[in-house]
Amino acid sequence: MKSDQLTYEGHFVPYSRPELVAKLRDALTDSRFQHCLRVEQTAMNLAERNGVNVEKAAIGGLVHDYAKQRPDEDFIEAIKEYHMDPELLNYGNAIWHGVVGWIFVKNELQITDIDILNAVRYHTVGHQYMTPLEQIVYMADYIEPGRDFPGVDDARKITMNNLKDGVAYQTKQTLGYLVGHDKPVFPQTIVTYNSWVPGSGLD
Ligand SMILES: [Fe+2]
Ligand SMILES: [Fe+2]
């Protein structure tokens, strides 16, 4: 199904799709907004293939980067206000916009469905027991048609063939990239790696 043919019926959000799309457009630069539309469509495709609720996948994909362009102070304030792990303060937007950003999705977009919120929450670092919906948003973000990096075609093929193998692939690539560039690794990313990559059959 094409995303512009989608009518929200599940009461996961108190807005129509055009209203929610407008909120994303207002919160983001045009290029990031376009990325969100492509993640929405890719998440719908993956949901159809994997027997997951297409509307939830669409909403999760659309809103996953809602918080991406907020100032650091907003995240720092939220980490303190909601008593989140203070370790988070040692990281930055790349981690925060998911792990903390779901709070803004909940409060400002009035999305209360915990599965959708978790898909936003874990899209930057994954976690040990990602649900199929969480796996879909994690992978749709990585393989949407605008992505262009070495290995993206392999990532697309693997993910279309088997969602979990896609999760293992992305997780391995991401950790490899961080280590290879002397970048800090958020501890949760290592937890994700340990539960998804060893024994996955990738090499
Ligand atoms: Fe993101
Ligand atoms: Fe994204």
mmCIF file of C-alpha atoms and ligand atoms in Angstrom:
data_model
loop_
_atom_site.group_PDB
_atom_site.id
_atom_site.type_symbol
_atom_site.label_atom_id
_atom_site.label_comp_id
_atom_site.label_asym_id
_atom_site.label_seq_id
_atom_site.Cartn_x
_atom_site.Cartn_y
_atom_site.Cartn_z
ATOM 1 C CA MET A 1 0.000 0.000 0.000
ATOM 2 C CA LYS A 2 1.155 3.520 -0.754
ATOM 3 C CA SER A 3 1.414 5.772 2.292
ATOM 4 C CA ASP A 4 -0.795 8.492 0.795
ATOM 5 C CA GLN A 5 -3.629 5.959 0.535
ATOM 6 C CA LEU A 6 -3.447 5.190 4.234
ATOM 7 C CA THR A 7 -6.310 6.293 6.484
ATOM 8 C CA TYR A 8 -5.634 5.970 10.197
ATOM 9 C CA GLU A 9 -8.236 3.750 11.814
ATOM 10 C CA GLY A 10 -6.467 2.323 14.838
ATOM 11 C CA HIS A 11 -6.761 5.329 17.166
ATOM 12 C CA PHE A 12 -3.028 5.240 17.864
ATOM 13 C CA VAL A 13 -2.863 9.011 17.362
ATOM 14 C CA PRO A 14 -5.598 11.666 17.605
ATOM 15 C CA TYR A 15 -4.753 13.073 14.163
ATOM 16 C CA SER A 16 -5.385 12.150 10.568
ATOM 17 C CA ARG A 17 -2.353 11.224 8.509
ATOM 18 C CA PRO A 18 -2.281 14.643 6.746
ATOM 19 C CA GLU A 19 -2.359 16.361 10.154
ATOM 20 C CA LEU A 20 0.475 14.202 11.501
ATOM 21 C CA VAL A 21 2.497 14.689 8.314
ATOM 22 C CA ALA A 22 2.082 18.470 8.722
ATOM 23 C CA LYS A 23 3.461 18.289 12.275
ATOM 24 C CA LEU A 24 6.536 16.453 11.023
ATOM 25 C CA ARG A 25 6.994 18.980 8.228
ATOM 26 C CA ASP A 26 6.900 21.793 10.788
ATOM 27 C CA ALA A 27 9.440 20.122 13.100
ATOM 28 C CA LEU A 28 12.078 19.194 10.525
ATOM 29 C CA THR A 29 14.149 20.467 7.612
ATOM 30 C CA ASP A 30 12.798 19.471 4.248
ATOM 31 C CA SER A 31 15.456 16.814 3.650
ATOM 32 C CA ARG A 32 14.824 15.148 6.987
ATOM 33 C CA PHE A 33 11.077 15.398 6.487
ATOM 34 C CA GLN A 34 11.454 13.634 3.119
ATOM 35 C CA HIS A 35 13.548 10.951 4.855
ATOM 36 C CA CYS A 36 10.710 10.410 7.330
ATOM 37 C CA LEU A 37 8.204 9.966 4.485
ATOM 38 C CA ARG A 38 10.486 7.361 2.892
ATOM 39 C CA VAL A 39 10.914 5.559 6.222
ATOM 40 C CA GLU A 40 7.120 5.575 6.609
ATOM 41 C CA GLN A 41 6.669 3.893 3.216
ATOM 42 C CA THR A 42 9.533 1.441 3.756
ATOM 43 C CA ALA A 43 8.141 0.515 7.174
ATOM 44 C CA MET A 44 4.729 -0.135 5.596
ATOM 45 C CA ASN A 45 6.319 -2.429 3.012
ATOM 46 C CA LEU A 46 8.224 -4.338 5.690
ATOM 47 C CA ALA A 47 5.075 -4.603 7.832
ATOM 48 C CA GLU A 48 3.130 -6.105 4.927
ATOM 49 C CA ARG A 49 5.869 -8.665 4.328
ATOM 50 C CA ASN A 50 6.143 -9.590 7.987
ATOM 51 C CA GLY A 51 2.529 -9.664 9.108
ATOM 52 C CA VAL A 52 2.890 -6.613 11.351
ATOM 53 C CA ASN A 53 0.224 -3.902 11.805
ATOM 54 C CA VAL A 54 0.797 -1.623 8.814
ATOM 55 C CA GLU A 55 -0.691 1.480 10.447
ATOM 56 C CA LYS A 56 1.546 1.201 13.511
ATOM 57 C CA ALA A 57 4.596 0.680 11.298
ATOM 58 C CA ALA A 58 3.621 3.687 9.184
ATOM 59 C CA ILE A 59 3.199 5.952 12.207
ATOM 60 C CA GLY A 60 6.432 4.733 13.809
ATOM 61 C CA GLY A 61 8.337 5.283 10.584
ATOM 62 C CA LEU A 62 6.867 8.724 10.031
ATOM 63 C CA VAL A 63 7.592 10.053 13.519
ATOM 64 C CA HIS A 64 10.867 8.222 14.295
ATOM 65 C CA ASP A 65 13.039 11.332 13.768
ATOM 66 C CA TYR A 66 10.534 13.870 15.141
ATOM 67 C CA ALA A 67 13.024 15.012 17.816
ATOM 68 C CA LYS A 68 16.100 14.983 15.588
ATOM 69 C CA GLN A 69 16.429 18.743 15.265
ATOM 70 C CA ARG A 70 15.741 19.834 18.790
ATOM 71 C CA PRO A 71 18.415 21.707 20.715
ATOM 72 C CA ASP A 72 20.595 19.702 23.114
ATOM 73 C CA GLU A 73 19.121 21.602 26.087
ATOM 74 C CA ASP A 74 15.707 20.047 25.459
ATOM 75 C CA PHE A 75 17.167 16.565 25.741
ATOM 76 C CA ILE A 76 19.300 17.389 28.782
ATOM 77 C CA GLU A 77 16.235 18.822 30.506
ATOM 78 C CA ALA A 78 14.165 15.729 29.680
ATOM 79 C CA ILE A 79 16.900 13.331 30.887
ATOM 80 C CA LYS A 80 16.834 15.124 34.238
ATOM 81 C CA GLU A 81 13.084 15.673 34.483
ATOM 82 C CA TYR A 82 12.257 12.041 33.703
ATOM 83 C CA HIS A 83 15.134 10.660 35.796
ATOM 84 C CA MET A 84 16.647 8.811 32.863
ATOM 85 C CA ASP A 85 20.062 7.143 33.121
ATOM 86 C CA PRO A 86 22.561 9.987 33.755
ATOM 87 C CA GLU A 87 25.018 8.076 31.538
ATOM 88 C CA LEU A 88 22.952 9.493 28.662
ATOM 89 C CA LEU A 89 24.396 12.938 29.373
ATOM 90 C CA ASN A 90 27.753 11.709 28.033
ATOM 91 C CA TYR A 91 26.256 11.188 24.582
ATOM 92 C CA GLY A 92 24.544 13.441 22.072
ATOM 93 C CA ASN A 93 21.775 13.936 19.563
ATOM 94 C CA ALA A 94 22.589 10.767 17.591
ATOM 95 C CA ILE A 95 21.571 8.689 20.624
ATOM 96 C CA TRP A 96 19.149 11.114 22.296
ATOM 97 C CA HIS A 97 16.718 11.688 19.454
ATOM 98 C CA GLY A 98 15.498 8.104 19.896
ATOM 99 C CA VAL A 99 16.277 7.074 23.470
ATOM 100 C CA VAL A 100 14.981 10.385 24.846
ATOM 101 C CA GLY A 101 13.072 11.745 21.827
ATOM 102 C CA TRP A 102 10.158 9.330 22.262
ATOM 103 C CA ILE A 103 9.101 11.468 25.224
ATOM 104 C CA PHE A 104 8.493 14.408 22.874
ATOM 105 C CA VAL A 105 6.597 12.149 20.483
ATOM 106 C CA LYS A 106 4.381 11.075 23.372
ATOM 107 C CA ASN A 107 3.850 14.537 24.822
ATOM 108 C CA GLU A 108 3.609 16.608 21.651
ATOM 109 C CA LEU A 109 2.181 14.250 19.040
ATOM 110 C CA GLN A 110 -0.101 12.562 21.595
ATOM 111 C CA ILE A 111 0.946 9.092 20.561
ATOM 112 C CA THR A 112 0.250 6.831 23.523
ATOM 113 C CA ASP A 113 0.667 3.422 21.889
ATOM 114 C CA ILE A 114 3.625 1.887 23.708
ATOM 115 C CA ASP A 115 4.676 -0.250 20.741
ATOM 116 C CA ILE A 116 5.000 2.796 18.491
ATOM 117 C CA LEU A 117 6.807 4.769 21.205
ATOM 118 C CA ASN A 118 9.245 1.896 21.723
ATOM 119 C CA ALA A 119 9.917 1.710 17.990
ATOM 120 C CA VAL A 120 10.937 5.389 18.142
ATOM 121 C CA ARG A 121 12.849 4.881 21.376
ATOM 122 C CA TYR A 122 15.012 2.036 20.132
ATOM 123 C CA HIS A 123 15.619 3.097 16.541
ATOM 124 C CA THR A 124 19.019 4.617 17.361
ATOM 125 C CA VAL A 125 20.530 1.884 19.544
ATOM 126 C CA GLY A 126 18.254 -1.145 19.325
ATOM 127 C CA HIS A 127 17.852 -3.421 22.297
ATOM 128 C CA GLN A 128 17.943 -7.008 23.344
ATOM 129 C CA TYR A 129 14.381 -8.054 22.601
ATOM 130 C CA MET A 130 13.220 -5.850 19.750
ATOM 131 C CA THR A 131 9.661 -6.654 18.679
ATOM 132 C CA PRO A 132 8.923 -7.079 14.961
ATOM 133 C CA LEU A 133 7.545 -3.498 14.902
ATOM 134 C CA GLU A 134 10.730 -2.167 16.508
ATOM 135 C CA GLN A 135 12.823 -4.181 14.063
ATOM 136 C CA ILE A 136 10.842 -2.707 11.167
ATOM 137 C CA VAL A 137 11.408 0.934 12.120
ATOM 138 C CA TYR A 138 15.076 0.211 12.926
ATOM 139 C CA MET A 139 15.551 -1.343 9.477
ATOM 140 C CA ALA A 140 13.332 1.032 7.470
ATOM 141 C CA ASP A 141 15.474 3.918 8.732
ATOM 142 C CA TYR A 142 18.590 2.113 7.484
ATOM 143 C CA ILE A 143 17.456 0.939 4.056
ATOM 144 C CA GLU A 144 14.941 3.584 2.862
ATOM 145 C CA PRO A 145 15.490 4.355 -0.846
ATOM 146 C CA GLY A 146 17.347 7.626 -0.161
ATOM 147 C CA ARG A 147 20.132 5.856 1.728
ATOM 148 C CA ASP A 148 23.421 5.521 -0.100
ATOM 149 C CA PHE A 149 26.373 3.918 1.650
ATOM 150 C CA PRO A 150 28.641 0.966 0.910
ATOM 151 C CA GLY A 151 26.635 -2.173 1.598
ATOM 152 C CA VAL A 152 23.173 -0.611 1.419
ATOM 153 C CA ASP A 153 22.104 -2.924 -1.399
ATOM 154 C CA ASP A 154 23.188 -5.951 0.627
ATOM 155 C CA ALA A 155 21.317 -4.519 3.616
ATOM 156 C CA ARG A 156 18.147 -4.149 1.498
ATOM 157 C CA LYS A 157 18.361 -7.667 0.088
ATOM 158 C CA ILE A 158 19.062 -9.258 3.452
ATOM 159 C CA THR A 159 16.242 -7.326 5.162
ATOM 160 C CA MET A 160 13.665 -8.086 2.477
ATOM 161 C CA ASN A 161 14.582 -11.743 2.756
ATOM 162 C CA ASN A 162 14.613 -11.903 6.558
ATOM 163 C CA LEU A 163 13.944 -9.016 8.928
ATOM 164 C CA LYS A 164 16.019 -10.397 11.794
ATOM 165 C CA ASP A 165 19.029 -10.940 9.548
ATOM 166 C CA GLY A 166 18.691 -7.283 8.564
ATOM 167 C CA VAL A 167 18.777 -6.259 12.216
ATOM 168 C CA ALA A 168 21.931 -8.313 12.734
ATOM 169 C CA TYR A 169 23.511 -6.784 9.638
ATOM 170 C CA GLN A 170 22.810 -3.182 10.612
ATOM 171 C CA THR A 171 23.887 -3.758 14.210
ATOM 172 C CA LYS A 172 27.174 -5.283 13.128
ATOM 173 C CA GLN A 173 27.854 -2.506 10.587
ATOM 174 C CA THR A 174 27.041 0.239 13.069
ATOM 175 C CA LEU A 175 29.263 -1.125 15.814
ATOM 176 C CA GLY A 176 32.049 -1.748 13.284
ATOM 177 C CA TYR A 177 31.762 1.845 12.072
ATOM 178 C CA LEU A 178 31.886 3.318 15.587
ATOM 179 C CA VAL A 179 34.889 1.223 16.623
ATOM 180 C CA GLY A 180 36.639 1.852 13.298
ATOM 181 C CA HIS A 181 36.309 5.620 13.732
ATOM 182 C CA ASP A 182 37.259 5.777 17.421
ATOM 183 C CA LYS A 183 33.743 6.901 18.299
ATOM 184 C CA PRO A 184 32.132 6.243 21.673
ATOM 185 C CA VAL A 185 29.727 3.317 21.829
ATOM 186 C CA PHE A 186 26.566 3.706 23.901
ATOM 187 C CA PRO A 187 26.430 0.649 26.212
ATOM 188 C CA GLN A 188 22.978 -0.354 24.944
ATOM 189 C CA THR A 189 24.446 -0.708 21.439
ATOM 190 C CA ILE A 190 26.791 -3.415 22.758
ATOM 191 C CA VAL A 191 23.864 -5.173 24.421
ATOM 192 C CA THR A 192 22.051 -5.083 21.070
ATOM 193 C CA TYR A 193 25.137 -6.430 19.323
ATOM 194 C CA ASN A 194 25.551 -9.295 21.783
ATOM 195 C CA SER A 195 21.962 -10.414 21.446
ATOM 196 C CA TRP A 196 21.600 -10.078 17.667
ATOM 197 C CA VAL A 197 24.936 -10.676 15.958
ATOM 198 C CA PRO A 198 26.878 -13.666 17.411
ATOM 199 C CA GLY A 199 25.421 -16.821 15.898
ATOM 200 C CA SER A 200 23.363 -14.892 13.348
ATOM 201 C CA GLY A 201 25.236 -16.515 10.476
ATOM 202 C CA LEU A 202 26.634 -13.240 9.113
ATOM 203 C CA ASP A 203 30.301 -13.029 8.355
HETATM 204 FE FE FE B 1 16.975 8.722 13.724
HETATM 205 FE FE FE B 2 15.991 8.407 10.522
#
